[in-house]
Coordinates of C-alpha atoms in Angstrom, one line a residue:
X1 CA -1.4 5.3 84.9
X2 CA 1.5 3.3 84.0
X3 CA 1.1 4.0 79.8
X4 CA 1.0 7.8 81.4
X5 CA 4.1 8.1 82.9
X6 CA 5.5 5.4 80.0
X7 CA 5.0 8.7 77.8
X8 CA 5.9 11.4 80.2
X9 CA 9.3 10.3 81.1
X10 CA 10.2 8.9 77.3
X11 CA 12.7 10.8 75.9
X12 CA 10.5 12.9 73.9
X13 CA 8.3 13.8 76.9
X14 CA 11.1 14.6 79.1
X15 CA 12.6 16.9 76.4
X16 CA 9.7 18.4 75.9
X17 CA 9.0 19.3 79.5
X18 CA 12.8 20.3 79.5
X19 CA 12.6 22.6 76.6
X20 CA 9.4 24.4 78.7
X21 CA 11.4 24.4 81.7
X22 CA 14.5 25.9 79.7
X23 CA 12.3 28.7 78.3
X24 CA 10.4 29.9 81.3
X25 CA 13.7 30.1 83.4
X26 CA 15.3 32.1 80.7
X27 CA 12.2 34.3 80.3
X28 CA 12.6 34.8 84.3
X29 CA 16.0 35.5 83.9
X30 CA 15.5 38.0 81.4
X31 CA 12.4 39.5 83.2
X32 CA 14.2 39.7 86.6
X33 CA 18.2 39.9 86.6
X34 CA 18.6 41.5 82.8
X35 CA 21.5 42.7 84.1
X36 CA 23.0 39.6 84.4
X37 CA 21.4 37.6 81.9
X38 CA 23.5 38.0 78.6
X39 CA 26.8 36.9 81.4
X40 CA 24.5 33.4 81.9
X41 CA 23.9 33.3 78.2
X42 CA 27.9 33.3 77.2
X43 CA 28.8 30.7 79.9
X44 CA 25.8 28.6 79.0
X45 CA 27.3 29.2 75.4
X46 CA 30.7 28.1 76.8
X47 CA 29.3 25.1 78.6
X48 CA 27.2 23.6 75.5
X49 CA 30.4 23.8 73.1
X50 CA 32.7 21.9 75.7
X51 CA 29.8 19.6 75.9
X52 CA 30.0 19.7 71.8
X53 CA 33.5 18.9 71.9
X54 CA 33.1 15.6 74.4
X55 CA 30.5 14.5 72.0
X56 CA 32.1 14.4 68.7
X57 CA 35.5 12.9 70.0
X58 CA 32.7 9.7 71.4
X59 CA 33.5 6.5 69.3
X60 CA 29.4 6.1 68.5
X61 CA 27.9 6.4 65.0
X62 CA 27.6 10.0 63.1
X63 CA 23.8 10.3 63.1
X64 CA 23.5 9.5 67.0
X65 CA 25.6 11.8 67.9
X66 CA 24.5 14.7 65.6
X67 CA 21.3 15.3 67.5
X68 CA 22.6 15.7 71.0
X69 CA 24.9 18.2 69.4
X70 CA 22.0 20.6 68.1
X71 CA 20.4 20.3 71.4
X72 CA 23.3 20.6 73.4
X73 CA 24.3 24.0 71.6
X74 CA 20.6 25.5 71.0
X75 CA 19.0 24.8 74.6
X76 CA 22.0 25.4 76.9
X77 CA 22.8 24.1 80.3
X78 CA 19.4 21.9 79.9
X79 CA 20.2 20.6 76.9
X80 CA 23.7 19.7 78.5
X81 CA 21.3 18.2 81.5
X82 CA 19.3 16.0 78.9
X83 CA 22.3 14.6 77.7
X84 CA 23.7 13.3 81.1
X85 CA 20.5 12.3 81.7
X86 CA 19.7 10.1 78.4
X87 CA 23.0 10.6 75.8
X88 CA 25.0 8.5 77.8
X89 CA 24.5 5.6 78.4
X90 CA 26.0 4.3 81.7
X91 CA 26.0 1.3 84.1
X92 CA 27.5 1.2 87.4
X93 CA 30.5 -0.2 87.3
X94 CA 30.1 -3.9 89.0
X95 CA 26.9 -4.5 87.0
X96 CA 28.7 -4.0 83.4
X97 CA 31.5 -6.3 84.7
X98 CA 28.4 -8.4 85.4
X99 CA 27.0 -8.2 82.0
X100 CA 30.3 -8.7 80.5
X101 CA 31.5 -12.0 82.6
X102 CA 28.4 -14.0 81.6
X103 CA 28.7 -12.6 77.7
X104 CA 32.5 -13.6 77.4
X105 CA 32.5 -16.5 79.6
X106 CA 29.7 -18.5 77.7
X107 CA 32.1 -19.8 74.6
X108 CA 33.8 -22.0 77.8
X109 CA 30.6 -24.3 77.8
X110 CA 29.8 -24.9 74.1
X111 CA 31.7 -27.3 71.8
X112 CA 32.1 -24.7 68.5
X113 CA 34.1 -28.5 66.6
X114 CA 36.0 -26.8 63.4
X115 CA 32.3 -26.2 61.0
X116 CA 33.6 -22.6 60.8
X117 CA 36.7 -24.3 58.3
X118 CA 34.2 -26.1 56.2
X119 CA 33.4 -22.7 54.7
X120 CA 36.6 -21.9 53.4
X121 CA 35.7 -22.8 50.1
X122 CA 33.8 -19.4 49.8
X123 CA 36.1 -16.7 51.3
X124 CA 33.3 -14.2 51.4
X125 CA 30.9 -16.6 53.5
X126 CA 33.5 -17.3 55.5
X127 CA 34.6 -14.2 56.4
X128 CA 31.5 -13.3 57.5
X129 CA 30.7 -16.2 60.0
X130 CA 34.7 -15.8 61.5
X131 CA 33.6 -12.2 62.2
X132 CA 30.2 -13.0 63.7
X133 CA 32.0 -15.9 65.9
X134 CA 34.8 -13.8 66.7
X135 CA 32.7 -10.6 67.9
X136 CA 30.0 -12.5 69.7
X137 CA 32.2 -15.5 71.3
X138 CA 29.4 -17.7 69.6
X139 CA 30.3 -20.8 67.4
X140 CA 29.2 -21.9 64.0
X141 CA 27.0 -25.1 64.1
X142 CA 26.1 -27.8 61.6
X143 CA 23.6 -30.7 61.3
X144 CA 20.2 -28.5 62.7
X145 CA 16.9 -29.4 61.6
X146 CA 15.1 -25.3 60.5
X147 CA 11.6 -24.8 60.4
X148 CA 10.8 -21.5 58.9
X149 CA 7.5 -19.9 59.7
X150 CA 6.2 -17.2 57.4
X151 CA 3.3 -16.0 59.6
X152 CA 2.3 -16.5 63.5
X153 CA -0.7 -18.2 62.6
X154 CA 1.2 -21.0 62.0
X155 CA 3.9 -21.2 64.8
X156 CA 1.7 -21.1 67.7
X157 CA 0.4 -24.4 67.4
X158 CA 4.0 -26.0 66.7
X159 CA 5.1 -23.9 69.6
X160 CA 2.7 -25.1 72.4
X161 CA 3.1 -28.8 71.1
X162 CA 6.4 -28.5 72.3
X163 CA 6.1 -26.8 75.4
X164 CA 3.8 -29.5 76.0
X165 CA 6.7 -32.3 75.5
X166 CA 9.3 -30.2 77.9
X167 CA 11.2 -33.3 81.0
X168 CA 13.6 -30.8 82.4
X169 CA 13.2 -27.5 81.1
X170 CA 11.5 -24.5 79.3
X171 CA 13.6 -21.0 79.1
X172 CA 11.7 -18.2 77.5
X173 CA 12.7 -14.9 76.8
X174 CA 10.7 -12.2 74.7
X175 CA 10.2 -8.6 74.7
X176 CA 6.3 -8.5 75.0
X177 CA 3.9 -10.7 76.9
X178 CA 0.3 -10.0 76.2
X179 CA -2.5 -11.1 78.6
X180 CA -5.0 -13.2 76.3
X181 CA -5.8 -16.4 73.8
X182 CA -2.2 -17.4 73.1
X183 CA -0.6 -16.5 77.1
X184 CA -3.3 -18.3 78.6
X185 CA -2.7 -21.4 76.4
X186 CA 0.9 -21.3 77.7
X187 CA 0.7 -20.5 81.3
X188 CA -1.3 -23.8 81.4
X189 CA 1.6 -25.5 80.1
X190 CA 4.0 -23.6 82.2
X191 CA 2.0 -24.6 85.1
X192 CA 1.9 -27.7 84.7
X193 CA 5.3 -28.3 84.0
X194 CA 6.2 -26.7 87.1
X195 CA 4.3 -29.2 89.1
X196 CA 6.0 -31.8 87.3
X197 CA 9.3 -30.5 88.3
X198 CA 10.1 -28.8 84.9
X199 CA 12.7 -26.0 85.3
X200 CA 10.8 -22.6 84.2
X201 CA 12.5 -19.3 83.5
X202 CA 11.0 -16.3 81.9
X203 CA 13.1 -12.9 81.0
X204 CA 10.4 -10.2 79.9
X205 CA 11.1 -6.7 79.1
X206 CA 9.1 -4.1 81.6
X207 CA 8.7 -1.2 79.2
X208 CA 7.7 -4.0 76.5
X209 CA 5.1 -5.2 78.1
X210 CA 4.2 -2.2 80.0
X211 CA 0.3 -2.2 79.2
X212 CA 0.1 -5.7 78.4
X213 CA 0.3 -7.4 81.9
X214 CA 0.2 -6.7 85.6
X215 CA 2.6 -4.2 87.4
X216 CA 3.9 -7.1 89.8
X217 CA 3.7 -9.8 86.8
X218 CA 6.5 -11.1 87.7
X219 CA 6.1 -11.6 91.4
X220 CA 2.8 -13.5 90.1
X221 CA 4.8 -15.8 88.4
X222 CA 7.8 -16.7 90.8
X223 CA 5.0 -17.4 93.5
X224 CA 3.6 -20.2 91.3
X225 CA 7.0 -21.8 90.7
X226 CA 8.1 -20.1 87.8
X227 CA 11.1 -18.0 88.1
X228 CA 11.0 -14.4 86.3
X229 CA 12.8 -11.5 85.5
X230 CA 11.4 -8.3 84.7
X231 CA 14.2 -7.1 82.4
X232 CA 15.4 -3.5 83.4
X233 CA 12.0 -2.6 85.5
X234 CA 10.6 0.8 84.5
X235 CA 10.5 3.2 86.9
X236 CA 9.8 7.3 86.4
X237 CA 12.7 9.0 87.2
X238 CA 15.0 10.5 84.5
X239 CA 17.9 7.8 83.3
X240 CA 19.5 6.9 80.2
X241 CA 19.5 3.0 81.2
X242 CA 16.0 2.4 81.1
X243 CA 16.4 2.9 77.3
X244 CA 18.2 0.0 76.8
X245 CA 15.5 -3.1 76.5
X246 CA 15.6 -6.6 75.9
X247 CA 14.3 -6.7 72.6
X248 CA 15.3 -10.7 72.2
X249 CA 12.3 -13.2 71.5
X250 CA 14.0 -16.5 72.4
X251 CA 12.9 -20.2 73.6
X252 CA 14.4 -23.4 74.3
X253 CA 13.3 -26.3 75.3
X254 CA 15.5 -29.0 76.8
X255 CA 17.8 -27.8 74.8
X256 CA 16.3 -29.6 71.8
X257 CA 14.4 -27.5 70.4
X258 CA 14.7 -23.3 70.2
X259 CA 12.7 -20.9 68.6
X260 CA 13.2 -17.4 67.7
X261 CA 12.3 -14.1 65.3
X262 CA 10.4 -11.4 65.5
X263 CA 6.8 -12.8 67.2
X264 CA 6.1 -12.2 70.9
X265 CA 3.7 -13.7 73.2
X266 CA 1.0 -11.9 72.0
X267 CA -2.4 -12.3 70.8
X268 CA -2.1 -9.9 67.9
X269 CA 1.2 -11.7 66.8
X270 CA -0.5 -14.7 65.7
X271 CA -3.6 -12.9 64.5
X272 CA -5.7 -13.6 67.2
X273 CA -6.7 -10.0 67.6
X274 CA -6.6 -7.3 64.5
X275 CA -5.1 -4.0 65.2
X276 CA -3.6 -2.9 62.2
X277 CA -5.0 -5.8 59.7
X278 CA -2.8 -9.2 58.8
X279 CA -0.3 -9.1 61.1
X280 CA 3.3 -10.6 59.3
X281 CA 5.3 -11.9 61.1
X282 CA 8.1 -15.1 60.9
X283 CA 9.9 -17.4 63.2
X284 CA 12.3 -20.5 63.3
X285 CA 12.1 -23.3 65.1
X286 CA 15.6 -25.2 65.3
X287 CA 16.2 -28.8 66.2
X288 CA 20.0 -29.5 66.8
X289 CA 23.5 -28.6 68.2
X290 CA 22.8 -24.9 67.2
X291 CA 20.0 -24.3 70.1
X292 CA 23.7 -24.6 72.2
X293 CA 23.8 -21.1 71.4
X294 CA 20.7 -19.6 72.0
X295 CA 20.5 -21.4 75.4
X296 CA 24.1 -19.6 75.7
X297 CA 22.5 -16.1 75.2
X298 CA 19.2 -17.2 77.7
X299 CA 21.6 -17.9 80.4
X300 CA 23.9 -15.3 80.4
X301 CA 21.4 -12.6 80.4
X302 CA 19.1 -14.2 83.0
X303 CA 22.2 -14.7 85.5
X304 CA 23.3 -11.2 84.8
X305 CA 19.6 -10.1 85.8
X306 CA 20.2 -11.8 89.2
X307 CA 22.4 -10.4 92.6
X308 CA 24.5 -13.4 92.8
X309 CA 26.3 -15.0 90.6
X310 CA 25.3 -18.3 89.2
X311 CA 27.4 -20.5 87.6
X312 CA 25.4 -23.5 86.0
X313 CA 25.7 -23.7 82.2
X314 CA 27.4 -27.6 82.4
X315 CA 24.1 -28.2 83.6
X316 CA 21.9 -27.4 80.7
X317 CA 24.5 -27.3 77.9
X318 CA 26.1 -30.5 77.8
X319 CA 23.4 -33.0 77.5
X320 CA 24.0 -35.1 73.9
X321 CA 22.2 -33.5 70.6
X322 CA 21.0 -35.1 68.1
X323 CA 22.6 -34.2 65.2
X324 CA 20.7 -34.0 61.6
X325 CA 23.3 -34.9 59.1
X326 CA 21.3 -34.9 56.2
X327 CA 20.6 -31.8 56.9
X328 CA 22.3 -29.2 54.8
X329 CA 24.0 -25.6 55.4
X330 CA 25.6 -23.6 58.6
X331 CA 23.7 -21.3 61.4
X332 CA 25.2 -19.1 63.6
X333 CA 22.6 -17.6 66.9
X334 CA 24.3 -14.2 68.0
X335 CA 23.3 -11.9 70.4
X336 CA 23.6 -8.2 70.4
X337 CA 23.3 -5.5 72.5
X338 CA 23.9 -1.8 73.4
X339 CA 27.9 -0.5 73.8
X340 CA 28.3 -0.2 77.3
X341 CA 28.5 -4.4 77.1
X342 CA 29.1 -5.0 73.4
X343 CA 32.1 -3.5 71.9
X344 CA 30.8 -3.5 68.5
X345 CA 27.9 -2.5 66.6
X346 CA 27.4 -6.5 65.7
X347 CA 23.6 -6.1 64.1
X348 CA 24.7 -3.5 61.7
X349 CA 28.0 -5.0 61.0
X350 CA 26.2 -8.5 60.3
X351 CA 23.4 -6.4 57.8
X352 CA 26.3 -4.6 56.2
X353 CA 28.7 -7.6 55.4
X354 CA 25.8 -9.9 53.9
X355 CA 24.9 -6.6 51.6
X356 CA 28.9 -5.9 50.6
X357 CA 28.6 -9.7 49.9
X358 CA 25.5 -9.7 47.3
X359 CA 26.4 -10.7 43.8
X360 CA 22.9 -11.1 42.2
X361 CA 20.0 -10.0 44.8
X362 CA 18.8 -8.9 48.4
X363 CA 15.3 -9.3 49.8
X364 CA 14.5 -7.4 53.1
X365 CA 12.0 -7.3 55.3
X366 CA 11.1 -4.7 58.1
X367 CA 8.7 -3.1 59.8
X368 CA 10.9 0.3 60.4
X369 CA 13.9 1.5 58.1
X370 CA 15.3 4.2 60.1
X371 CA 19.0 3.6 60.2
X372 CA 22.4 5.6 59.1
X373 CA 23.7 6.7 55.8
X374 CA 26.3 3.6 55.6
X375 CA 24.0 1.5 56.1
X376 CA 21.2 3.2 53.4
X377 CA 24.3 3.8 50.9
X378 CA 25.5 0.2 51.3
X379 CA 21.9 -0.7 49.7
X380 CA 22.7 1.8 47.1
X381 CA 25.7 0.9 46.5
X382 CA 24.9 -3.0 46.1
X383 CA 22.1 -1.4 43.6
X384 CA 24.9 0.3 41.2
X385 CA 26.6 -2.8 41.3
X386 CA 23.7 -4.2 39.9
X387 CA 22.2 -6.3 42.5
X388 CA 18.6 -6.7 42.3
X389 CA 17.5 -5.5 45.8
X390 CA 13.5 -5.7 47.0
X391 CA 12.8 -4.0 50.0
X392 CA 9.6 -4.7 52.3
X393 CA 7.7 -2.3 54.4
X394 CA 4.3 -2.0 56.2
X395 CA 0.5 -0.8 54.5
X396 CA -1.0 -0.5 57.8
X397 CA 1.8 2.1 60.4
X398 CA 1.6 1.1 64.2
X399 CA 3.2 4.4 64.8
X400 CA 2.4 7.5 62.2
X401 CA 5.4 9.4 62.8
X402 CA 8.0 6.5 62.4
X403 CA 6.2 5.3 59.2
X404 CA 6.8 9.1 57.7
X405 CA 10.2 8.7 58.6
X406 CA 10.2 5.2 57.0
X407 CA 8.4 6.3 54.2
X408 CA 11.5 8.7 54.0
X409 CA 13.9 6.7 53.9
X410 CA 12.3 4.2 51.4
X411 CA 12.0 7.5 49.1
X412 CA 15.9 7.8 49.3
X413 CA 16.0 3.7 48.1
X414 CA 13.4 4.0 45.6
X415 CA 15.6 7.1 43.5
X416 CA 18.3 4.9 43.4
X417 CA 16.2 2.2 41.8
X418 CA 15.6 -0.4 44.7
X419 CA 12.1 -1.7 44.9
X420 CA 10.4 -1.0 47.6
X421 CA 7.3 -2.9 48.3
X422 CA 4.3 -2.1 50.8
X423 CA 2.4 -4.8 52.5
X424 CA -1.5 -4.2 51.6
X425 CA -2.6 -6.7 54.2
X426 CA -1.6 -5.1 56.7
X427 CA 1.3 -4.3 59.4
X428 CA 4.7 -6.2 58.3
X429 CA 6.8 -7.3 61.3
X430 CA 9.1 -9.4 60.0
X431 CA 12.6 -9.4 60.1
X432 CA 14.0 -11.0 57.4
X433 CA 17.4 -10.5 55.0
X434 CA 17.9 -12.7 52.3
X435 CA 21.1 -12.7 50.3
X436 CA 21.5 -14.7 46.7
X437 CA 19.2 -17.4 47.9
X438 CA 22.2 -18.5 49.8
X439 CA 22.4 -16.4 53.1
X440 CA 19.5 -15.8 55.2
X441 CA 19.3 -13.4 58.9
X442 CA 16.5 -13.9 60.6
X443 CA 15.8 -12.4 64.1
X444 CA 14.5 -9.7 66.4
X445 CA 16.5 -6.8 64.1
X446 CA 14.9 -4.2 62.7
X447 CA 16.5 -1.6 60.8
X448 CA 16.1 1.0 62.9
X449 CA 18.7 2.6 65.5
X450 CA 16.5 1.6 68.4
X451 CA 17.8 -2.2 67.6
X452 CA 21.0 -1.5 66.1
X453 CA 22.1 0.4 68.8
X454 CA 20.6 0.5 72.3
X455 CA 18.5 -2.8 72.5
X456 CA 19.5 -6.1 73.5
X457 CA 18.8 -7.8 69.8
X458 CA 19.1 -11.3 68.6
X459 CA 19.5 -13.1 65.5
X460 CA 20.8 -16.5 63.1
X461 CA 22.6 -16.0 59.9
X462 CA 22.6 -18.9 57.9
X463 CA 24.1 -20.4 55.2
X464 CA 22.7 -22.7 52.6
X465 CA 20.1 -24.5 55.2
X466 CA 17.0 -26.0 53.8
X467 CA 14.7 -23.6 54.7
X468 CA 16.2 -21.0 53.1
X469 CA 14.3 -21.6 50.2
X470 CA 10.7 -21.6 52.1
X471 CA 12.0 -17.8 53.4
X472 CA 12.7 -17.1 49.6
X473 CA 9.2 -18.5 48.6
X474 CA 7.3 -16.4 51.6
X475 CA 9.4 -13.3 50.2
X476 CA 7.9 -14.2 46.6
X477 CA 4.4 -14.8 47.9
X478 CA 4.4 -11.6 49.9
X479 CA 5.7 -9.3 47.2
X480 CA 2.5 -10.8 45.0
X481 CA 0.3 -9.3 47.9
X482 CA 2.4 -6.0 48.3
X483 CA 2.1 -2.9 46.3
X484 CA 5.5 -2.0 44.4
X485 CA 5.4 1.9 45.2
X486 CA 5.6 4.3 42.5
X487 CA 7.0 8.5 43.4
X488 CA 3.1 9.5 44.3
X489 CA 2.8 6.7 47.1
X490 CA 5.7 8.0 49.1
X491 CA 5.4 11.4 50.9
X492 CA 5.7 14.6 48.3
X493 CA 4.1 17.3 50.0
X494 CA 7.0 19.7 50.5
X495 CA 6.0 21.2 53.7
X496 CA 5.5 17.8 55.1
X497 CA 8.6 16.3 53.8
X498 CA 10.4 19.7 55.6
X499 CA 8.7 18.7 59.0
X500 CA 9.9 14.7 58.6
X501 CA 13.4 15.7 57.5
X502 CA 13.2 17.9 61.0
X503 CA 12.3 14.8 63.0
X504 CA 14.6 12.4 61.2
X505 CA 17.7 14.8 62.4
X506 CA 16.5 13.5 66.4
X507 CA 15.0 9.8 64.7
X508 CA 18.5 8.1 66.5
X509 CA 17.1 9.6 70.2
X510 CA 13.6 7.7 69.6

């Protein structure tokens, strides 16, 4: 029932609905009062091009807006409806203040020390970490111990080892949690820890793990000991809120030891179950000052997800970390997350400033590639530079529709000369970016407007760390297993390409 109404009030179920609503009224109207109808008509008419108006002068990108335009203007008065509904995207006032005390107020508790000056030597590193520090409040750290992971298979093991070792506590914060093998193994843990006085915390996302665990999940779990949030609880009524998720995958442990990417708590994730083949995937484990910052971005969003106010980052923050000094290179954790609390588009700027930066190659990895034309022509652009840029996608879709509109957008790369590469294994899910062997993102980020613009995201960029080069040997070993696409792989069928090109004009409201 719940997967039911998850697809009848999505936004393409309630437009749909709408758009039937729209034309039997106006069939009515023109059945019954065709007197009056054509008056209705001009001041709908009038109505949707104020609306227009208000929408262009909105400081959000081109493409997003573009869609609620056409709707606005060729379904009148309900398209206008649909808009307030789910175009805007609003939070009552003392619950953005909320959001936005706990983001800014975080930088108070972590020592940033002056690493960020160390990179001065390369002005166009540095830039790029002053502007992630200075849009996300988030310091640069030095002296962490990276573990890169270039499928699930091999995390999971690493990551319930160290659950295992948690004394005071275990934060965890992921979009999906999925009933089975790998959530058993760690409720056991997370049990036990709790009876040995362990502090537990979980942030889930509702819509994420809508089919995946019980409706009152979370009451389950605070009645053993643990406390949970259900992230932005779904409920079916019409509101442009419930499509902002929390997208993060995040854990820390005493604040020793953090992990993050793009696996969730899943069974398929570490390829315990096969739904769409090999599922690839990658995650970091971190050892070090740095996990300073993602416990930072745990607690800010789990106080904001309570009623009161809680003020207790000196309690988790401060303890002394071991610091790895033979350990090479710079990391930053940022968070992102939709405008109404971020005032910038930080996952896009963050993509777009390691591309501008590329002097000799780009690797990228994502399971979607449905973003805007600056960031598409900033690939292009780095191309006629002559960058060499290598661009993985999926074999196997988890969703047929967004793969045609991937499989679109790849096409636009591919005539420019980009290599784009398809996973033959199966369904690619990592999120990966890797700049001149030198600068690395890694994260929850796809490139897709879902995450660059309405989800709660997070991610690391890093500089010259050790395990850069084990991300730029998984890239190598993946491409060897991928299929370099030729014209006839990617969609060609004109009348098909027509109804994608359709869809891709409304791909920002998906």
């Amino acid at each position: 029932m719940r997967r039911f109404f998850k697809g009848l009030f999505s936004r393409p179920g309630i437009t749909a609905i709408t758009l039937l609503i729209t034309f039997a009224i106006l069939g009515t109207l023109l059945f019954y009062t065709d007197k009056y109808f054509w008056i209705i008509i001009f001041f709908s008419a009038i109505l949707s091009i104020i609306c227009s108006i208000y929408i262009m002068t909105k400081d959000e990108i081109p493409e997003y807006k573009l869609p609620w335009i056409l709707l606005v203007l060729f379904v009148p008065v309900f398209g206008i409806l649909i808009y307030l509904l789910y175009g805007r995207t609003i939070l009552p006032k003392k619950e953005k203040e909320k959001y936005i005390e706990h983001l800014n107020r975080k930088i108070d508790y972590i020592k940033s020390g002056d690493d960020i000056e160390k990179l001065k030597g390369d002005l166009s590193v540095y830039n790029q970490f002053y502007y992630l520090s200075k849009a996300t409040c988030s310091p640069i750290f030095s002296g962490n111990k990276i573990k890169y992971y270039p499928i699930g298979d091999d995390f999971y093991e690493d990551y319930l080892e160290d659950l295992s070792k948690a004394e005071k506590y275990i934060f965890i914060e992921y979009f999906i949690i999925g009933e089975g093998y790998f959530w058993s193994k760690i409720y056991k843990i997370l049990l036990e820890k709790v009876k040995q006085g362990v502090d537990v915390r979980i942030i889930y996302d509702d819509f994420g793990s809508i089919v995946s665990v019980p409706v009152n999940f979370y009451r389950l779990l605070n009645k053993q000991g643990i406390k949970t949030i259900c992230f932005n609880r779904f409920k079916p009524i019409c509101s442009s809120i419930f499509n902002n998720r929390d997208h993060r995958k995040i854990t820390v442990i005493d604040g020793k030891v953090s992990y993050t990417g793009g696996l969730n708590l899943s069974d398929e994730y570490i390829n315990k179950e096969s739904r769409f083949g090999v599922w690839k995937d990658s995650a970091l484990r971190i050892e070090g000052p740095a996990c300073d910052g993602f416990l930072a971005l745990f607690l800010s969003m789990f106080d904001s997800g309570k009623l009161d106010v809680i003020h207790e980052y000196e309690k988790f923050i401060f303890p002394k970390k071991e610091r790895f000094e033979n350990e090479q290179g710079y990391i930053l954790p940022y968070g992102d997350g939709p405008r109404i609390v971020y005032a910038d588009y930080i996952a896009k700027n963050v993509f777009l400033n390691a591309i501008n930066s590329a002097k000799k190659s780009i690797q990228i990895s994502s399971p979607y590639l449905i973003c805007d034309y600056e960031l598409l022509n900033s690939l292009v652009n780095a191309k006629k530079r002559g960058v060499k840029i290598d661009f993985l996608i999926p074999g196997i879709p988890d969703k047929k529709i967004i793969y045609w509109l991937t499989l679109t957008n790849a096409r636009k790369l591919f005539l420019n000369g980009i290599n784009v590469y398809k996973y033959q294994e199966g369904f690619n899910h990592a999120k990966n970016v890797l700049v001149d062997d030198e600068i690395a993102i890694c994260g929850s980020i796809n490139f897709d407007y879902r995450s660059l613009a309405h989800n709660f995201e997070c991610g690391v960029l890093m500089y010259k760390t050790s395990c850069i080069q084990d991300m730029k040997k998984d890239f190598d070993e993946t491409f060897s297993k991928s299929k370099l696409m030729v014209k006839k792989d990617f969609i060609n069928n004109f009348v098909l390409r027509f109804f994608i090109a359709l869809i891709n004009i409304f791909s920002p409201m998906l």
